[in-house]
mmCIF file of C-alpha atoms in Angstrom:
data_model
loop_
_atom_site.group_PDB
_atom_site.id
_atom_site.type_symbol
_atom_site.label_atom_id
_atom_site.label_comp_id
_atom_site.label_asym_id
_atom_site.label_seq_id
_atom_site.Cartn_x
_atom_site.Cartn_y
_atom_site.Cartn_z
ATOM 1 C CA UNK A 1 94.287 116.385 32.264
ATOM 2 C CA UNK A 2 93.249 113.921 29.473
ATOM 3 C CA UNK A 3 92.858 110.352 30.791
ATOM 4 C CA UNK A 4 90.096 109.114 28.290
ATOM 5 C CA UNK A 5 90.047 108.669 25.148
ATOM 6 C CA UNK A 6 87.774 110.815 22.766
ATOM 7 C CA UNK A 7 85.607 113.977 23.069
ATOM 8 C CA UNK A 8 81.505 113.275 22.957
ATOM 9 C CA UNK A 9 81.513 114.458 19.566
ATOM 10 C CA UNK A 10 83.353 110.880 18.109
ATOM 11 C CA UNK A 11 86.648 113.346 17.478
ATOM 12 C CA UNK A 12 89.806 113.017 18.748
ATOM 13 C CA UNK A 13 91.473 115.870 19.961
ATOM 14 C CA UNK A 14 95.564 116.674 18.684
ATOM 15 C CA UNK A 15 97.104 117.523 22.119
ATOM 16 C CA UNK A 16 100.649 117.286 22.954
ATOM 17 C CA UNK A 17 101.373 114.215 25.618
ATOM 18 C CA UNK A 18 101.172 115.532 29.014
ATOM 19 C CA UNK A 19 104.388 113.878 30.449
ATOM 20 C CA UNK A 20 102.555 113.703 34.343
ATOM 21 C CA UNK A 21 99.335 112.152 32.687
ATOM 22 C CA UNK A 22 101.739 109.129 30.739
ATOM 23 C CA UNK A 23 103.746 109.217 34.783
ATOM 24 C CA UNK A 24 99.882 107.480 35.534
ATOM 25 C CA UNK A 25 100.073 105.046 32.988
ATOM 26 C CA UNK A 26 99.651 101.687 34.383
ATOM 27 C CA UNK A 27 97.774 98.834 36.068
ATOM 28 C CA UNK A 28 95.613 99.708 39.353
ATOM 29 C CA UNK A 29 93.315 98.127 42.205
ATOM 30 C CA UNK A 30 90.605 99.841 43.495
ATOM 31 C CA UNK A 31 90.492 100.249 47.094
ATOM 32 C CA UNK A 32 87.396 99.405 48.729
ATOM 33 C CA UNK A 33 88.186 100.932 52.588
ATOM 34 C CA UNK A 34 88.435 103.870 50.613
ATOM 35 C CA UNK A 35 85.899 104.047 47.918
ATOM 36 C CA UNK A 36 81.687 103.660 47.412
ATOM 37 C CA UNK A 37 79.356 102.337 45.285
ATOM 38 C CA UNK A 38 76.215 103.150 46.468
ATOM 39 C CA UNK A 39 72.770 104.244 45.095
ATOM 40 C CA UNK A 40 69.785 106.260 45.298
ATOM 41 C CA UNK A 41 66.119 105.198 44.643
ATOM 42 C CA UNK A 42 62.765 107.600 45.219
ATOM 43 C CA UNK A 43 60.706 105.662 48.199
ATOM 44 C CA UNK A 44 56.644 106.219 48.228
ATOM 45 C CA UNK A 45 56.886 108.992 45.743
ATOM 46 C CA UNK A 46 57.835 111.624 48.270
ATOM 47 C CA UNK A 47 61.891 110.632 49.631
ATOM 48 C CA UNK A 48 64.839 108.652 48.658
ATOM 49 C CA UNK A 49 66.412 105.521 50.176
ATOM 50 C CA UNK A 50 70.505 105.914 49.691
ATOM 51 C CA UNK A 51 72.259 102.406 50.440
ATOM 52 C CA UNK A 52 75.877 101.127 49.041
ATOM 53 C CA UNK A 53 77.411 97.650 48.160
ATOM 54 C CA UNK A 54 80.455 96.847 50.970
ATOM 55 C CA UNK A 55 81.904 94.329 49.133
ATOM 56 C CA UNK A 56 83.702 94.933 45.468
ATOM 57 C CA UNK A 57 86.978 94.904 43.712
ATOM 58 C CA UNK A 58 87.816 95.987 40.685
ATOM 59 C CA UNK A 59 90.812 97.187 38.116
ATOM 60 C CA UNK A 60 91.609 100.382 35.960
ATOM 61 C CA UNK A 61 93.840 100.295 33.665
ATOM 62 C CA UNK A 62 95.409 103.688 32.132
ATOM 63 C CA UNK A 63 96.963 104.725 29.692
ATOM 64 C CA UNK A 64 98.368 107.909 29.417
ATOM 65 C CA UNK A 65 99.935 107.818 26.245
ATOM 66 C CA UNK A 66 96.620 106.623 24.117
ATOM 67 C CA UNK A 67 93.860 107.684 26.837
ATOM 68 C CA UNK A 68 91.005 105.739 24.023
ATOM 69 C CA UNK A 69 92.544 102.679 25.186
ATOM 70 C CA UNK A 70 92.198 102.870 29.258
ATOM 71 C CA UNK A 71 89.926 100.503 30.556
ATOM 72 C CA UNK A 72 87.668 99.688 34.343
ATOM 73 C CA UNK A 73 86.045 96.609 35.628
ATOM 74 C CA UNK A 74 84.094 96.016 38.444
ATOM 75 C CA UNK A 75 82.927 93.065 40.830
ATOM 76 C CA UNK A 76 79.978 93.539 43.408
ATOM 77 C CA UNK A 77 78.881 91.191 46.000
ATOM 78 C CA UNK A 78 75.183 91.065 45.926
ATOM 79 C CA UNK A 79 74.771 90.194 49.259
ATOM 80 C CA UNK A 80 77.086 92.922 50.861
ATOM 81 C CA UNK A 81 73.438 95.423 50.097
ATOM 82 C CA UNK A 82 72.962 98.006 53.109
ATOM 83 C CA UNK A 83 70.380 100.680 53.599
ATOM 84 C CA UNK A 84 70.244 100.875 56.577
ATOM 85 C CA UNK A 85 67.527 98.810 57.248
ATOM 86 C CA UNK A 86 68.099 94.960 57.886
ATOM 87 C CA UNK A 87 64.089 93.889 56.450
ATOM 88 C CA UNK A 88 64.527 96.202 53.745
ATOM 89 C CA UNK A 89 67.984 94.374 52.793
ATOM 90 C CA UNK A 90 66.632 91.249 52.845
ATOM 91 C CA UNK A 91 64.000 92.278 50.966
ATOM 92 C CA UNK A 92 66.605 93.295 48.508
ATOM 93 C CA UNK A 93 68.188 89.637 48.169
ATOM 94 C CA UNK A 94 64.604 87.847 47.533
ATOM 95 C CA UNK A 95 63.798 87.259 44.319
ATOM 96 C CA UNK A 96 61.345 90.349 43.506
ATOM 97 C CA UNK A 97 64.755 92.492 43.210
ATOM 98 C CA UNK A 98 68.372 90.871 42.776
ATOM 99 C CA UNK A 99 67.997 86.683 43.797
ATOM 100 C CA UNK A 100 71.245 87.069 45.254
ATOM 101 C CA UNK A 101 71.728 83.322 45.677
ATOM 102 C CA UNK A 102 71.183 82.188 42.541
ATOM 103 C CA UNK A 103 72.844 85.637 41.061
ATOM 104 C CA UNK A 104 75.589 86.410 43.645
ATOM 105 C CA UNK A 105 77.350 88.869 41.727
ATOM 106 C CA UNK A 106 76.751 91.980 39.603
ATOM 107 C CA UNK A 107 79.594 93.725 37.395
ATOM 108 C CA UNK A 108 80.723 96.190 35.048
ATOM 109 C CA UNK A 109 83.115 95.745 31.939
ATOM 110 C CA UNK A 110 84.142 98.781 29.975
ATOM 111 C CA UNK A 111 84.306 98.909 26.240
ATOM 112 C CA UNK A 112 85.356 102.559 25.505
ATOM 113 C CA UNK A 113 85.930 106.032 27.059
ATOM 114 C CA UNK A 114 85.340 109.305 26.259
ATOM 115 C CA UNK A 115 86.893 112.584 27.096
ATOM 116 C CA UNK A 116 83.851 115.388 27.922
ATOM 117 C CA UNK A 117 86.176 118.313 28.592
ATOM 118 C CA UNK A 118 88.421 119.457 31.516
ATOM 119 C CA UNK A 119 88.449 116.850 34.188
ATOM 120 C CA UNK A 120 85.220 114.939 32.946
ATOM 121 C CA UNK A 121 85.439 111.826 31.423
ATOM 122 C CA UNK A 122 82.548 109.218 30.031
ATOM 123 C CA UNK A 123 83.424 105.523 30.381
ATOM 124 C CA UNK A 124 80.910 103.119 28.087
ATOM 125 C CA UNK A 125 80.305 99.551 29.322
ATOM 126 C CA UNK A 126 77.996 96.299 30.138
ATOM 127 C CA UNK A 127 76.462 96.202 33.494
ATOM 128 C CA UNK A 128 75.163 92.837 34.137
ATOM 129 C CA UNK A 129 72.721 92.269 37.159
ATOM 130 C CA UNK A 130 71.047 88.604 37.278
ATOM 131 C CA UNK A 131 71.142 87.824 34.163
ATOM 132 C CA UNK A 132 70.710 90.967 31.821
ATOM 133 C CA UNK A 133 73.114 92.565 30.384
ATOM 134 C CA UNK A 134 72.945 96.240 29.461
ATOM 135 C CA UNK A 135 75.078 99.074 28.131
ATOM 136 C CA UNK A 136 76.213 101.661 31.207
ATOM 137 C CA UNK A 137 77.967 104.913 30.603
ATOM 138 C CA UNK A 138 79.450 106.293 34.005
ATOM 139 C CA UNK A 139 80.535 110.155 34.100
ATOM 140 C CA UNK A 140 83.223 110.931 35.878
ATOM 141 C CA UNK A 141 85.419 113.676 37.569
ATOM 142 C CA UNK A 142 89.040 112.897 37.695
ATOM 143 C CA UNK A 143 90.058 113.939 41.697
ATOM 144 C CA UNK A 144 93.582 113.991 40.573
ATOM 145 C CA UNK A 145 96.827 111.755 42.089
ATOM 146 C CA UNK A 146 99.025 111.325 45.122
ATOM 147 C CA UNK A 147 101.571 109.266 46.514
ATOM 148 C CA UNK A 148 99.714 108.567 50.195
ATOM 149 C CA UNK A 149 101.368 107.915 53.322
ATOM 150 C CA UNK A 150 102.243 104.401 52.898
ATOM 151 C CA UNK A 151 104.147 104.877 49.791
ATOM 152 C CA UNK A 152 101.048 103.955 47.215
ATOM 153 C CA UNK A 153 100.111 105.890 44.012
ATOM 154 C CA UNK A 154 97.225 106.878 43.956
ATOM 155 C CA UNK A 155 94.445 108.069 41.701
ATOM 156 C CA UNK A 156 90.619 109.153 42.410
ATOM 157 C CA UNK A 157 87.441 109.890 40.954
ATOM 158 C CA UNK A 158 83.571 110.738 41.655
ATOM 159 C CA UNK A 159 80.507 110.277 39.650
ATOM 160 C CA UNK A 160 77.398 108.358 38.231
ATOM 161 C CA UNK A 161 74.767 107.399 36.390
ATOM 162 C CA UNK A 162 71.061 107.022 36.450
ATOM 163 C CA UNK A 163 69.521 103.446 35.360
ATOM 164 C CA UNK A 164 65.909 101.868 34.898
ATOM 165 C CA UNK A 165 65.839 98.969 36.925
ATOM 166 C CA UNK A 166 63.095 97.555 34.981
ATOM 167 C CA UNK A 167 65.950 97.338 32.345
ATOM 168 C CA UNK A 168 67.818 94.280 34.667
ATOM 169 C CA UNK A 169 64.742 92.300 35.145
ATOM 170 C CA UNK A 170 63.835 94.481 38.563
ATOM 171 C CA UNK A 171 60.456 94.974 38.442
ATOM 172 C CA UNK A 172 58.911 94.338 41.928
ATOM 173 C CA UNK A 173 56.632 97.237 42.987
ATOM 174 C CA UNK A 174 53.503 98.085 45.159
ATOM 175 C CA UNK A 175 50.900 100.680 44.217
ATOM 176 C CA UNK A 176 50.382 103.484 47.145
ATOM 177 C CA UNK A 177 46.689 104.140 48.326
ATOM 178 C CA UNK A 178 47.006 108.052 47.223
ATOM 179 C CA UNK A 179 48.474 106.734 43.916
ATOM 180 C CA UNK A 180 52.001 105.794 42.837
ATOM 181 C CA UNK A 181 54.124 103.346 43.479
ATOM 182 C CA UNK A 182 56.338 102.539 46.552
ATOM 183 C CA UNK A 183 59.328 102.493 44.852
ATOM 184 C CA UNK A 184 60.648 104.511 42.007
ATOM 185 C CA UNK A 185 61.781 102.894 38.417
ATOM 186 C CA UNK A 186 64.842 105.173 38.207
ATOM 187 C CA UNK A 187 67.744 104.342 40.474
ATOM 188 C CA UNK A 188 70.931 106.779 40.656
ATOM 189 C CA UNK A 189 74.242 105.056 40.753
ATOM 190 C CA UNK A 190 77.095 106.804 42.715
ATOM 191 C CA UNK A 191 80.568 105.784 42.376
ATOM 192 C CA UNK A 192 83.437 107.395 44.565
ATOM 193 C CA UNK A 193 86.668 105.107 43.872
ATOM 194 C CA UNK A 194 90.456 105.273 45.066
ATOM 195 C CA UNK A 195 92.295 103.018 43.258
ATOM 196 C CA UNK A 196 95.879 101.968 44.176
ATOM 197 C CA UNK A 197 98.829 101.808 41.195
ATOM 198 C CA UNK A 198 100.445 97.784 40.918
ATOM 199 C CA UNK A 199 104.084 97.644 40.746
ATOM 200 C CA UNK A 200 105.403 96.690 38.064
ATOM 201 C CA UNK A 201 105.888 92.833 37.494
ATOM 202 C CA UNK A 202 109.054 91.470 37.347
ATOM 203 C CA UNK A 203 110.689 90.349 33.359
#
């Protein structure tokens, strides 16, 4: 089902209009109790740290008629971090990674989307941590939609993307006696989102 926009190539694809993918067209909320945003980051060269953000909200907005045109943002708290490990969070907020108090927030806007092929999509945007702002592209699986228990539309997917912190300004590192460095450059983002449909507003 095509919910974004063009293929990888630049083309657009001529497709007849799937009447269940225009049924999703509309405004949504994502659902934090029942989505991630976590990460993934190589610790002293030999295993990886996985910790998530517990505090965002965000929009889609789809359209189902002209996929090209469906947007995402999102809004992370900073200081929501968690690893696991309360010294290593903390670390996290100081200013050798994010200076959560003087940068509380860190978001994503999109500007276009692609479609890769069956159920894969590309969405192209500006991820802004601290003060930097870089482009992001975020693949994604479409999960597919339901109507849950409580009467909400719903729509899901999973994916990711792999960033240089160094990129955003995060630089803070410590060489390792046997060589290396304590704490990788390359960071894998992991997004699993549920986002709820908005009714309609009222003319």
């Amino acid at each position: 089902m095509a919910l974004f926009g063009r293929k990888s190539d630049g083309t657009t694809a001529t497709r007849e209009i799937d009447p269940a993918l225009v049924a999703l067209t509309g405004a949504y909320t994502i659902d934090p109790s029942h989505s991630k945003i976590g990460f993934s980051v190589r610790h002293a060269m030999v295993t990886n740290v996985h910790g998530a953000f517990t505090e965002f909200e965000g929009s889609l907005d789809l359209n189902g008629t002209d996929p090209a045109h469906s947007t995402a943002s999102i809004v992370v708290t900073i200081a929501s971090v968690d690893t696991g490990a309360p010294d290593r969070d903390g670390h996290l907020l100081t200013g050798d990674f994010f200076d959560a108090e003087q940068f509380p927030k860190m978001t994503f806007t999109s500007t276009s989307a692609e479609e890769l092929g069956g159920e894969s999509y590309r969405i192209n945007g500006d991820l802004t941590i601290k003060d930097v702002t870089k482009p992001l592209s975020i693949d994604l699986e479409f999960n597919g939609a339901a109507t849950d228990a409580y009467g909400n539309e719903r729509v899901g997917f999973e994916g990711g993307a792999t960033i240089l912190r160094s990129d955003w300004g995060l630089t803070w590192n410590a060489a390792l006696e046997a060589g290396g460095v304590v704490v990788s450059d390359k960071v894998k983002l992991l997004f699993d989102i549920s986002a709820i449909k908005k009714a309609p507003e009222a003319v």
